[in-house]
Amino acid sequence: MVTSRALVERNAETMDMVSFSSDENPRSVQLYGVDPQVMAEAVRIIVDENRADHIDMNFGCPVPKVTRKGGGSALPWKRDLFRDIVRAAVQASDGRVPVSVKMRKGIDEDHLTFLDAGRTAAQEGVAWVSLHGRTAAQMYGDTADWQAIADLKALLEPLGTPVLGNGDIWTAQDALRMMEQTGADGVVVGRGCLGRPWLFGQLVAAFEGEPIPADPTLDGVLRTLRRHAELLVADYGEHKGCRDIRKHMAWYLKGFSVRQHVRHSLGTVASLAELDELLGQIDGDQSFNTEVGSGPRGRTSGNRRPTLPDGWLDSPYLDEASACSLRDAEISVSGG
């Protein structure tokens, strides 16, 4: 995900993030922004320079550094601002590239926004709406509310706008179950693919009614981990690439028996040679532990009071004080 302002300012790191290899298709870029004009200009850059085949606007980030300025999952509370940003993006694309929206249920259970925001996005012409069935207050805790996804699907069905469900998709079976229970047109996978990139192949098979491929043995997982590290190093260099792969180690190895000192050393790996030496110490002849390995992974924090600008909840419409908070809301790169 990149911020619209960083893209408009042609930040070097951001421009690299919206550059794709010739064999990557479809190319999708997720934008985060709080200013309609800046968002429109960012969309025009992507479309005019043929940088992506799809643009998604992220209004779902719940982390305090984003919401405290009014961005991310706090923004849809300001109905007029949300509408203006979505409208600006859709109009800037002018039908050349589909534009979608991803959001959460709302700020908390007392300040839900997903139905109003979903309707607004549909009326402004987005290609689809993705809903994470949690509030900002829930972060990544509790169980995702799939009923909210069903409610949004029912609301937008007459408008012809597809709804994708997000939250607690850990396996292909979870995806099928969500679609059956909610009527969603598809799913969005977040934490579920961390350390499990083969999940996408399993999803394709499930959606096409084909047998779902089995999870790999540990030997297959280690080969995938090694390839992941190799690609990171090719893109970022050995120092940064190895530093980045460290956070993936626990996700890849979840559910497998690996000696503690090896796990610890993998978390500080500094070169591909060191990685190879450590991977060589692991017994790869282990089956995937579906019960453990297919469960929740990544961020699990939840149930915290959202950090918001002073007076943000006083009105669902943008006032001068709220506008001032938003001026510092964009950072170079964010996530959620």
mmCIF file of N, CA and C in Angstrom, residues 28-112:
data_model
loop_
_atom_site.group_PDB
_atom_site.id
_atom_site.type_symbol
_atom_site.label_atom_id
_atom_site.label_comp_id
_atom_site.label_asym_id
_atom_site.label_seq_id
_atom_site.Cartn_x
_atom_site.Cartn_y
_atom_site.Cartn_z
ATOM 1 N N SER A 28 -2.151 -4.680 -9.366
ATOM 2 C CA SER A 28 -3.074 -3.982 -8.466
ATOM 3 C C SER A 28 -2.300 -3.085 -7.510
ATOM 4 N N VAL A 29 -2.793 -1.870 -7.318
ATOM 5 C CA VAL A 29 -2.181 -0.912 -6.402
ATOM 6 C C VAL A 29 -3.213 -0.499 -5.365
ATOM 7 N N GLN A 30 -2.823 -0.516 -4.091
ATOM 8 C CA GLN A 30 -3.715 -0.040 -3.039
ATOM 9 C C GLN A 30 -3.245 1.326 -2.572
ATOM 10 N N LEU A 31 -4.168 2.284 -2.611
ATOM 11 C CA LEU A 31 -3.867 3.660 -2.236
ATOM 12 C C LEU A 31 -4.503 4.011 -0.904
ATOM 13 N N TYR A 32 -3.786 4.811 -0.149
ATOM 14 C CA TYR A 32 -4.314 5.389 1.083
ATOM 15 C C TYR A 32 -4.216 6.899 0.943
ATOM 16 N N GLY A 33 -5.312 7.605 1.242
ATOM 17 C CA GLY A 33 -5.272 9.055 1.146
ATOM 18 C C GLY A 33 -6.415 9.701 1.902
ATOM 19 N N VAL A 34 -6.272 10.995 2.166
ATOM 20 C CA VAL A 34 -7.277 11.730 2.935
ATOM 21 C C VAL A 34 -7.730 13.003 2.230
ATOM 22 N N ASP A 35 -7.160 13.271 1.060
ATOM 23 C CA ASP A 35 -7.478 14.495 0.329
ATOM 24 C C ASP A 35 -8.018 14.134 -1.054
ATOM 25 N N PRO A 36 -9.236 14.551 -1.389
ATOM 26 C CA PRO A 36 -9.833 14.183 -2.679
ATOM 27 C C PRO A 36 -8.990 14.589 -3.881
ATOM 28 N N GLN A 37 -8.458 15.800 -3.875
ATOM 29 C CA GLN A 37 -7.686 16.269 -5.020
ATOM 30 C C GLN A 37 -6.390 15.481 -5.188
ATOM 31 N N VAL A 38 -5.728 15.210 -4.078
ATOM 32 C CA VAL A 38 -4.485 14.439 -4.140
ATOM 33 C C VAL A 38 -4.775 13.005 -4.581
ATOM 34 N N MET A 39 -5.860 12.428 -4.073
ATOM 35 C CA MET A 39 -6.230 11.079 -4.484
ATOM 36 C C MET A 39 -6.515 11.036 -5.980
ATOM 37 N N ALA A 40 -7.220 12.028 -6.479
ATOM 38 C CA ALA A 40 -7.525 12.072 -7.910
ATOM 39 C C ALA A 40 -6.252 12.138 -8.742
ATOM 40 N N GLU A 41 -5.309 12.961 -8.321
ATOM 41 C CA GLU A 41 -4.060 13.090 -9.064
ATOM 42 C C GLU A 41 -3.269 11.790 -9.023
ATOM 43 N N ALA A 42 -3.278 11.108 -7.878
ATOM 44 C CA ALA A 42 -2.581 9.824 -7.767
ATOM 45 C C ALA A 42 -3.192 8.801 -8.717
ATOM 46 N N VAL A 43 -4.506 8.773 -8.783
ATOM 47 C CA VAL A 43 -5.186 7.848 -9.692
ATOM 48 C C VAL A 43 -4.833 8.172 -11.139
ATOM 49 N N ARG A 44 -4.802 9.447 -11.484
ATOM 50 C CA ARG A 44 -4.456 9.826 -12.856
ATOM 51 C C ARG A 44 -3.036 9.384 -13.222
ATOM 52 N N ILE A 45 -2.113 9.503 -12.268
ATOM 53 C CA ILE A 45 -0.740 9.050 -12.527
ATOM 54 C C ILE A 45 -0.723 7.554 -12.830
ATOM 55 N N ILE A 46 -1.406 6.783 -12.003
ATOM 56 C CA ILE A 46 -1.437 5.333 -12.191
ATOM 57 C C ILE A 46 -2.057 4.967 -13.532
ATOM 58 N N VAL A 47 -3.166 5.617 -13.860
ATOM 59 C CA VAL A 47 -3.883 5.286 -15.090
ATOM 60 C C VAL A 47 -3.142 5.802 -16.320
ATOM 61 N N ASP A 48 -2.756 7.067 -16.310
ATOM 62 C CA ASP A 48 -2.108 7.662 -17.484
ATOM 63 C C ASP A 48 -0.772 7.009 -17.803
ATOM 64 N N GLU A 49 -0.065 6.567 -16.769
ATOM 65 C CA GLU A 49 1.249 5.953 -16.974
ATOM 66 C C GLU A 49 1.178 4.426 -17.032
ATOM 67 N N ASN A 50 -0.043 3.898 -17.078
ATOM 68 C CA ASN A 50 -0.265 2.456 -17.201
ATOM 69 C C ASN A 50 0.496 1.676 -16.132
ATOM 70 N N ARG A 51 0.312 2.076 -14.887
ATOM 71 C CA ARG A 51 1.036 1.456 -13.781
ATOM 72 C C ARG A 51 0.246 0.357 -13.074
ATOM 73 N N ALA A 52 -1.034 0.209 -13.364
ATOM 74 C CA ALA A 52 -1.832 -0.825 -12.701
ATOM 75 C C ALA A 52 -3.090 -1.117 -13.504
ATOM 76 N N ASP A 53 -3.646 -2.303 -13.236
ATOM 77 C CA ASP A 53 -4.902 -2.712 -13.866
ATOM 78 C C ASP A 53 -6.077 -2.585 -12.904
ATOM 79 N N HIS A 54 -5.768 -2.246 -11.657
ATOM 80 C CA HIS A 54 -6.812 -2.127 -10.631
ATOM 81 C C HIS A 54 -6.291 -1.241 -9.516
ATOM 82 N N ILE A 55 -7.160 -0.384 -9.000
ATOM 83 C CA ILE A 55 -6.811 0.494 -7.880
ATOM 84 C C ILE A 55 -7.787 0.245 -6.740
ATOM 85 N N ASP A 56 -7.251 -0.021 -5.558
ATOM 86 C CA ASP A 56 -8.078 -0.209 -4.371
ATOM 87 C C ASP A 56 -7.763 0.904 -3.381
ATOM 88 N N MET A 57 -8.791 1.509 -2.815
ATOM 89 C CA MET A 57 -8.593 2.539 -1.795
ATOM 90 C C MET A 57 -8.815 1.935 -0.418
ATOM 91 N N ASN A 58 -7.821 2.074 0.437
ATOM 92 C CA ASN A 58 -7.866 1.448 1.757
ATOM 93 C C ASN A 58 -8.395 2.419 2.807
ATOM 94 N N PHE A 59 -9.589 2.117 3.312
ATOM 95 C CA PHE A 59 -10.170 2.852 4.434
ATOM 96 C C PHE A 59 -10.318 1.919 5.633
ATOM 97 N N GLY A 60 -9.413 0.931 5.730
ATOM 98 C CA GLY A 60 -9.552 -0.069 6.778
ATOM 99 C C GLY A 60 -8.449 -0.113 7.803
ATOM 100 N N CYS A 61 -7.403 0.691 7.634
ATOM 101 C CA CYS A 61 -6.271 0.606 8.557
ATOM 102 C C CYS A 61 -6.671 1.078 9.957
ATOM 103 N N PRO A 62 -6.484 0.239 11.009
ATOM 104 C CA PRO A 62 -6.914 0.604 12.360
ATOM 105 C C PRO A 62 -5.790 1.053 13.281
ATOM 106 N N VAL A 63 -4.549 1.126 12.778
ATOM 107 C CA VAL A 63 -3.431 1.398 13.679
ATOM 108 C C VAL A 63 -3.455 2.848 14.154
ATOM 109 N N PRO A 64 -3.075 3.083 15.402
ATOM 110 C CA PRO A 64 -3.188 4.422 16.000
ATOM 111 C C PRO A 64 -2.477 5.520 15.227
ATOM 112 N N LYS A 65 -1.307 5.231 14.646
ATOM 113 C CA LYS A 65 -0.565 6.288 13.957
ATOM 114 C C LYS A 65 -1.329 6.824 12.752
ATOM 115 N N VAL A 66 -2.302 6.049 12.262
ATOM 116 C CA VAL A 66 -3.124 6.485 11.133
ATOM 117 C C VAL A 66 -4.436 7.089 11.612
ATOM 118 N N THR A 67 -5.126 6.398 12.533
ATOM 119 C CA THR A 67 -6.438 6.879 12.968
ATOM 120 C C THR A 67 -6.353 8.140 13.822
ATOM 121 N N ARG A 68 -5.243 8.361 14.518
ATOM 122 C CA ARG A 68 -5.146 9.542 15.386
ATOM 123 C C ARG A 68 -5.179 10.839 14.575
ATOM 124 N N LYS A 69 -4.909 10.740 13.264
ATOM 125 C CA LYS A 69 -4.979 11.921 12.400
ATOM 126 C C LYS A 69 -6.269 11.943 11.585
ATOM 127 N N GLY A 70 -7.117 10.918 11.787
ATOM 128 C CA GLY A 70 -8.377 10.867 11.057
ATOM 129 C C GLY A 70 -8.336 10.020 9.809
ATOM 130 N N GLY A 71 -7.235 9.310 9.583
ATOM 131 C CA GLY A 71 -7.118 8.492 8.391
ATOM 132 C C GLY A 71 -7.562 7.064 8.626
ATOM 133 N N GLY A 72 -7.407 6.224 7.611
ATOM 134 C CA GLY A 72 -7.718 4.810 7.725
ATOM 135 C C GLY A 72 -9.166 4.547 8.076
ATOM 136 N N SER A 73 -9.380 3.664 9.058
ATOM 137 C CA SER A 73 -10.741 3.261 9.411
ATOM 138 C C SER A 73 -11.509 4.340 10.152
ATOM 139 N N ALA A 74 -10.840 5.446 10.502
ATOM 140 C CA ALA A 74 -11.551 6.569 11.125
ATOM 141 C C ALA A 74 -12.235 7.442 10.081
ATOM 142 N N LEU A 75 -11.727 7.429 8.857
ATOM 143 C CA LEU A 75 -12.182 8.396 7.857
ATOM 144 C C LEU A 75 -13.634 8.233 7.409
ATOM 145 N N PRO A 76 -14.147 7.015 7.180
ATOM 146 C CA PRO A 76 -15.537 6.908 6.723
ATOM 147 C C PRO A 76 -16.565 7.532 7.668
ATOM 148 N N TRP A 77 -16.176 7.804 8.921
ATOM 149 C CA TRP A 77 -17.095 8.494 9.829
ATOM 150 C C TRP A 77 -17.456 9.866 9.285
ATOM 151 N N LYS A 78 -16.541 10.501 8.587
ATOM 152 C CA LYS A 78 -16.813 11.786 7.952
ATOM 153 C C LYS A 78 -17.419 11.513 6.577
ATOM 154 N N ARG A 79 -18.737 11.451 6.531
ATOM 155 C CA ARG A 79 -19.439 10.985 5.337
ATOM 156 C C ARG A 79 -19.128 11.814 4.099
ATOM 157 N N ASP A 80 -19.075 13.127 4.270
ATOM 158 C CA ASP A 80 -18.841 13.978 3.109
ATOM 159 C C ASP A 80 -17.426 13.805 2.566
ATOM 160 N N LEU A 81 -16.458 13.676 3.452
ATOM 161 C CA LEU A 81 -15.084 13.495 3.006
ATOM 162 C C LEU A 81 -14.916 12.151 2.311
ATOM 163 N N PHE A 82 -15.489 11.113 2.892
ATOM 164 C CA PHE A 82 -15.415 9.789 2.278
ATOM 165 C C PHE A 82 -16.013 9.826 0.880
ATOM 166 N N ARG A 83 -17.186 10.415 0.750
ATOM 167 C CA ARG A 83 -17.841 10.513 -0.563
ATOM 168 C C ARG A 83 -16.967 11.266 -1.555
ATOM 169 N N ASP A 84 -16.393 12.377 -1.116
ATOM 170 C CA ASP A 84 -15.590 13.202 -2.021
ATOM 171 C C ASP A 84 -14.339 12.471 -2.498
ATOM 172 N N ILE A 85 -13.705 11.708 -1.607
ATOM 173 C CA ILE A 85 -12.502 10.968 -1.998
ATOM 174 C C ILE A 85 -12.849 9.875 -3.002
ATOM 175 N N VAL A 86 -13.897 9.118 -2.711
ATOM 176 C CA VAL A 86 -14.302 8.045 -3.622
ATOM 177 C C VAL A 86 -14.710 8.620 -4.972
ATOM 178 N N ARG A 87 -15.494 9.666 -4.949
ATOM 179 C CA ARG A 87 -15.937 10.291 -6.200
ATOM 180 C C ARG A 87 -14.748 10.780 -7.016
ATOM 181 N N ALA A 88 -13.796 11.425 -6.352
ATOM 182 C CA ALA A 88 -12.627 11.957 -7.055
ATOM 183 C C ALA A 88 -11.828 10.839 -7.717
ATOM 184 N N ALA A 89 -11.662 9.736 -7.024
ATOM 185 C CA ALA A 89 -10.888 8.618 -7.569
ATOM 186 C C ALA A 89 -11.589 7.982 -8.760
ATOM 187 N N VAL A 90 -12.879 7.736 -8.620
ATOM 188 C CA VAL A 90 -13.638 7.102 -9.704
ATOM 189 C C VAL A 90 -13.660 7.998 -10.939
ATOM 190 N N GLN A 91 -13.879 9.280 -10.740
ATOM 191 C CA GLN A 91 -13.911 10.202 -11.873
ATOM 192 C C GLN A 91 -12.538 10.325 -12.527
ATOM 193 N N ALA A 92 -11.479 10.313 -11.729
ATOM 194 C CA ALA A 92 -10.130 10.414 -12.285
ATOM 195 C C ALA A 92 -9.779 9.188 -13.123
ATOM 196 N N SER A 93 -10.261 8.034 -12.708
ATOM 197 C CA SER A 93 -10.021 6.822 -13.479
ATOM 198 C C SER A 93 -10.799 6.836 -14.786
ATOM 199 N N ASP A 94 -11.982 7.431 -14.756
ATOM 200 C CA ASP A 94 -12.822 7.592 -15.952
ATOM 201 C C ASP A 94 -13.095 6.259 -16.645
ATOM 202 N N GLY A 95 -13.253 5.221 -15.839
ATOM 203 C CA GLY A 95 -13.597 3.919 -16.385
ATOM 204 C C GLY A 95 -12.451 3.162 -17.021
ATOM 205 N N ARG A 96 -11.259 3.728 -17.022
ATOM 206 C CA ARG A 96 -10.124 3.062 -17.666
ATOM 207 C C ARG A 96 -9.533 1.952 -16.802
ATOM 208 N N VAL A 97 -9.618 2.127 -15.498
ATOM 209 C CA VAL A 97 -9.132 1.127 -14.543
ATOM 210 C C VAL A 97 -10.171 1.004 -13.436
ATOM 211 N N PRO A 98 -10.593 -0.206 -13.076
ATOM 212 C CA PRO A 98 -11.569 -0.347 -11.992
ATOM 213 C C PRO A 98 -11.018 0.153 -10.666
ATOM 214 N N VAL A 99 -11.867 0.854 -9.926
ATOM 215 C CA VAL A 99 -11.507 1.388 -8.614
ATOM 216 C C VAL A 99 -12.407 0.739 -7.573
ATOM 217 N N SER A 100 -11.831 0.210 -6.514
ATOM 218 C CA SER A 100 -12.610 -0.433 -5.454
ATOM 219 C C SER A 100 -12.294 0.202 -4.111
ATOM 220 N N VAL A 101 -13.063 -0.195 -3.104
ATOM 221 C CA VAL A 101 -12.913 0.342 -1.750
ATOM 222 C C VAL A 101 -12.816 -0.808 -0.761
ATOM 223 N N LYS A 102 -11.900 -0.713 0.186
ATOM 224 C CA LYS A 102 -11.810 -1.666 1.292
ATOM 225 C C LYS A 102 -11.991 -0.904 2.596
ATOM 226 N N MET A 103 -12.822 -1.451 3.486
ATOM 227 C CA MET A 103 -13.120 -0.744 4.731
ATOM 228 C C MET A 103 -13.438 -1.742 5.835
ATOM 229 N N ARG A 104 -13.606 -1.199 7.041
ATOM 230 C CA ARG A 104 -14.036 -1.981 8.198
ATOM 231 C C ARG A 104 -15.486 -1.648 8.541
ATOM 232 N N LYS A 105 -15.997 -2.339 9.558
ATOM 233 C CA LYS A 105 -17.376 -2.088 9.975
ATOM 234 C C LYS A 105 -17.572 -0.663 10.459
ATOM 235 N N GLY A 106 -16.565 -0.116 11.083
ATOM 236 C CA GLY A 106 -16.682 1.224 11.643
ATOM 237 C C GLY A 106 -15.602 1.454 12.676
ATOM 238 N N ILE A 107 -15.790 2.487 13.459
ATOM 239 C CA ILE A 107 -14.808 2.813 14.496
ATOM 240 C C ILE A 107 -14.968 1.882 15.694
ATOM 241 N N ASP A 108 -16.183 1.723 16.153
ATOM 242 C CA ASP A 108 -16.518 0.754 17.197
ATOM 243 C C ASP A 108 -17.984 0.411 17.014
ATOM 244 N N GLU A 109 -18.530 -0.407 17.902
ATOM 245 C CA GLU A 109 -19.914 -0.856 17.732
ATOM 246 C C GLU A 109 -20.922 0.278 17.880
ATOM 247 N N ASP A 110 -20.517 1.366 18.505
ATOM 248 C CA ASP A 110 -21.404 2.523 18.636
ATOM 249 C C ASP A 110 -21.252 3.506 17.482
ATOM 250 N N HIS A 111 -20.280 3.278 16.634
ATOM 251 C CA HIS A 111 -20.035 4.188 15.513
ATOM 252 C C HIS A 111 -19.737 3.362 14.263
ATOM 253 N N LEU A 112 -20.748 2.626 13.820
ATOM 254 C CA LEU A 112 -20.630 1.799 12.625
ATOM 255 C C LEU A 112 -20.834 2.654 11.378
#
